[in-house]
Amino acid sequence: VSYVAVVGPGAGARKSDCALARTVGRLLGEAGCTLVTGGLGGVMAAAAAGARSAGAHVVGLLPGSSGDEASADVTIAVPTGLGELRNALVVRAAEAVIAIGGSWGTLSEIALARRTDVPVVCLAGWTVQDDAGRPVPLETADLPEDAVRWVLAKLS
Amino acid sequence: VSYVAVVGPGAGARKSDCALARTVGRLLGEAGCTLVTGGLGGVMAAAAAGARSAGAHVVGLLPGSSGDEASADVTIAVPTGLGELRNALVVRAAEAVIAIGGSWGTLSEIALARRTDVPVVCLAGWTVQDDAGRPVPLETADLPEDAVRWVLAKLS
Amino acid sequence: VSYVAVVGPGAGARKSDCALARTVGRLLGEAGCTLVTGGLGGVMAAAAAGARSAGAHVVGLLPGSSGDEASADVTIAVPTGLGELRNALVVRAAEAVIAIGGSWGTLSEIALARRTDVPVVCLAGWTVQDDAGRPVPLETADLPEDAVRWVLAKLS
Amino acid sequence: VSYVAVVGPGAGARKSDCALARTVGRLLGEAGCTLVTGGLGGVMAAAAAGARSAGAHVVGLLPGSSGDEASADVTIAVPTGLGELRNALVVRAAEAVIAIGGSWGTLSEIALARRTDVPVVCLAGWTVQDDAGRPVPLETADLPEDAVRWVLAKLS
């Protein structure tokens, strides 16, 4: 079994990002992956719902100390009590990461994945430029199918 | 679903402790609990095997950065890379703890559980005395059935 | 005493970024701040040297388990053994952050600071755009003096 | 410089344990050590006061997210936000540990030190027996001078 994280904004996520996340979650589940998320709402909850619809396991590494904050489709809730340090734990527990949408928390996870050589691909998210205005290379995908295909190729 | 941790010595655990752990794991699985362990060998692996035989999920919160070190019956491997800090994470992720056998790592988990008010019961393990030679109160059980019954009563 | 973190690339940092970091460290030290860093080379070591030249304390929150990896001017070495999770710890231990130069590790710290409402200002670093190509607001400074003045105003 | 941790009960510590801790802190400071503590009251605060009276640095690795909870004599406050996970960080940051008095938190630190081969000596604390009633070997000292001498010998 492969563990793939889907990261993205929680409460306040755009509907379009949640729709992408739901499809990504479903495709990962259909491919036999276990989904790893931060366990909360928004993109995380949508990916969880998609994965669950395909019968996959969903691990929620929660920032707080209670499993009660996990979204409905989390099948394994792990309350870490680590606050935002759990972002790094999500990345560490995953063999690859799909980032959907833009937020500072999401960007921290993309950056940590790049820093630690965990393959990461971005859908509909923020981009980064260096101080000369050049884009910093970051794998992107236009469609959920492309993102999942890229990740599965990395894991095979 | 309730999350119950079984903690105890890894490699080097006594056969008798592993036998207890296997029974405890099975009983927890039959009661519908999800097992949380440190994911390695010895007591952890035996409890995982028992839980798995009853069809339960087994979460392995591993000290290292690779899921490959998880024992065979771990169904959800979470490589934390935290070393012995993961002992506190095992306790935090559980609603109750059953400790089987004696080792310093095991004692750290018992102590962290007591420190953070997570119910913990000990089978065949170390005992603690204060500096006046009086026993420091610690719930103990003689049989796997008793330990599991005590934990389930705490969770209900 | 105020605790201010300087974050930036380690080994492989640009000389120009290290020069900025040294000045920032010195100015923070002259202002009576304690410097918090990740304890390694490059920008971290340069900031440490600057702070030390002004007689300030330098805390190095190291990713590894040995204090021996601390740069020469770290006065308080804290080996955390947390790997890149210590990036979040650097941010958490600081009341404000000055980021100098661009790298994924540095960006993770900027993002974590923004995520957790720790004031952060960037010198000579990466910038971020949303998926419509608009800049994501991020405080920047052109000169070390400006960055330190901004931070001190936030802390007063 | 050597980093030595003094661990023990916080609020609620016995006066006699605090008196021992103050002397231990002073002796460590006179020996040129930097003191590492959990940063709170009781034994931690007493050791900090002793070390400070000898002009030593005192690192407080705090469980919460604010440096304000540090005791008066902490010279370097590191709010970790890790809760009781910071116990393992205290042990990891130290080259040796002196435990004074008995509590579950203290015992967790003794156990983690033993688990990770950090030298630890106990003053006026709990003792541990295996399930056959035999004492589990644990270095103890009767006097602060003995504990500090033992630690300094380990570090030389």
Coordinates of C-alpha atoms in Angstrom, one line a residue, chain B residues 6 8-11 37-49 58-64 66-74 83 86-87, chain D residues 115:
Chain B
V6 CA -0.7 -1.5 23.7
G8 CA 5.7 -2.9 25.8
P9 CA 9.2 -4.0 24.9
G10 CA 10.2 -4.5 21.3
A11 CA 13.0 -6.8 20.2
T37 CA 1.2 0.8 18.9
G38 CA 4.8 1.9 18.3
G39 CA 4.8 -0.3 15.2
L40 CA 7.9 -2.4 15.9
G41 CA 8.5 -5.9 17.2
G42 CA 8.1 -7.9 20.4
V43 CA 5.0 -6.9 22.4
M44 CA 4.0 -4.4 19.8
A45 CA 4.1 -6.9 17.0
A46 CA 2.3 -9.6 19.1
A47 CA -0.5 -7.2 19.9
A48 CA -0.8 -6.2 16.3
A49 CA -1.0 -9.8 15.3
V58 CA -3.5 -1.5 13.7
V59 CA -1.9 1.9 13.7
G60 CA 1.9 1.9 14.0
L61 CA 3.5 5.2 15.1
L62 CA 7.0 4.4 14.1
P63 CA 10.1 6.1 15.6
G64 CA 12.0 6.2 12.3
S66 CA 10.4 4.8 6.9
G67 CA 7.2 2.8 7.0
D68 CA 9.3 -0.3 6.1
E69 CA 10.2 -0.9 9.7
A70 CA 6.6 -1.6 10.6
S71 CA 5.7 -5.1 11.8
A72 CA 3.7 -7.3 9.5
D73 CA 0.3 -6.7 11.0
V74 CA 0.4 -2.9 11.1
G83 CA 12.7 8.8 17.8
R86 CA 6.9 9.2 19.5
N87 CA 6.3 7.4 22.8
Chain D
R115 CA 16.0 4.5 27.0

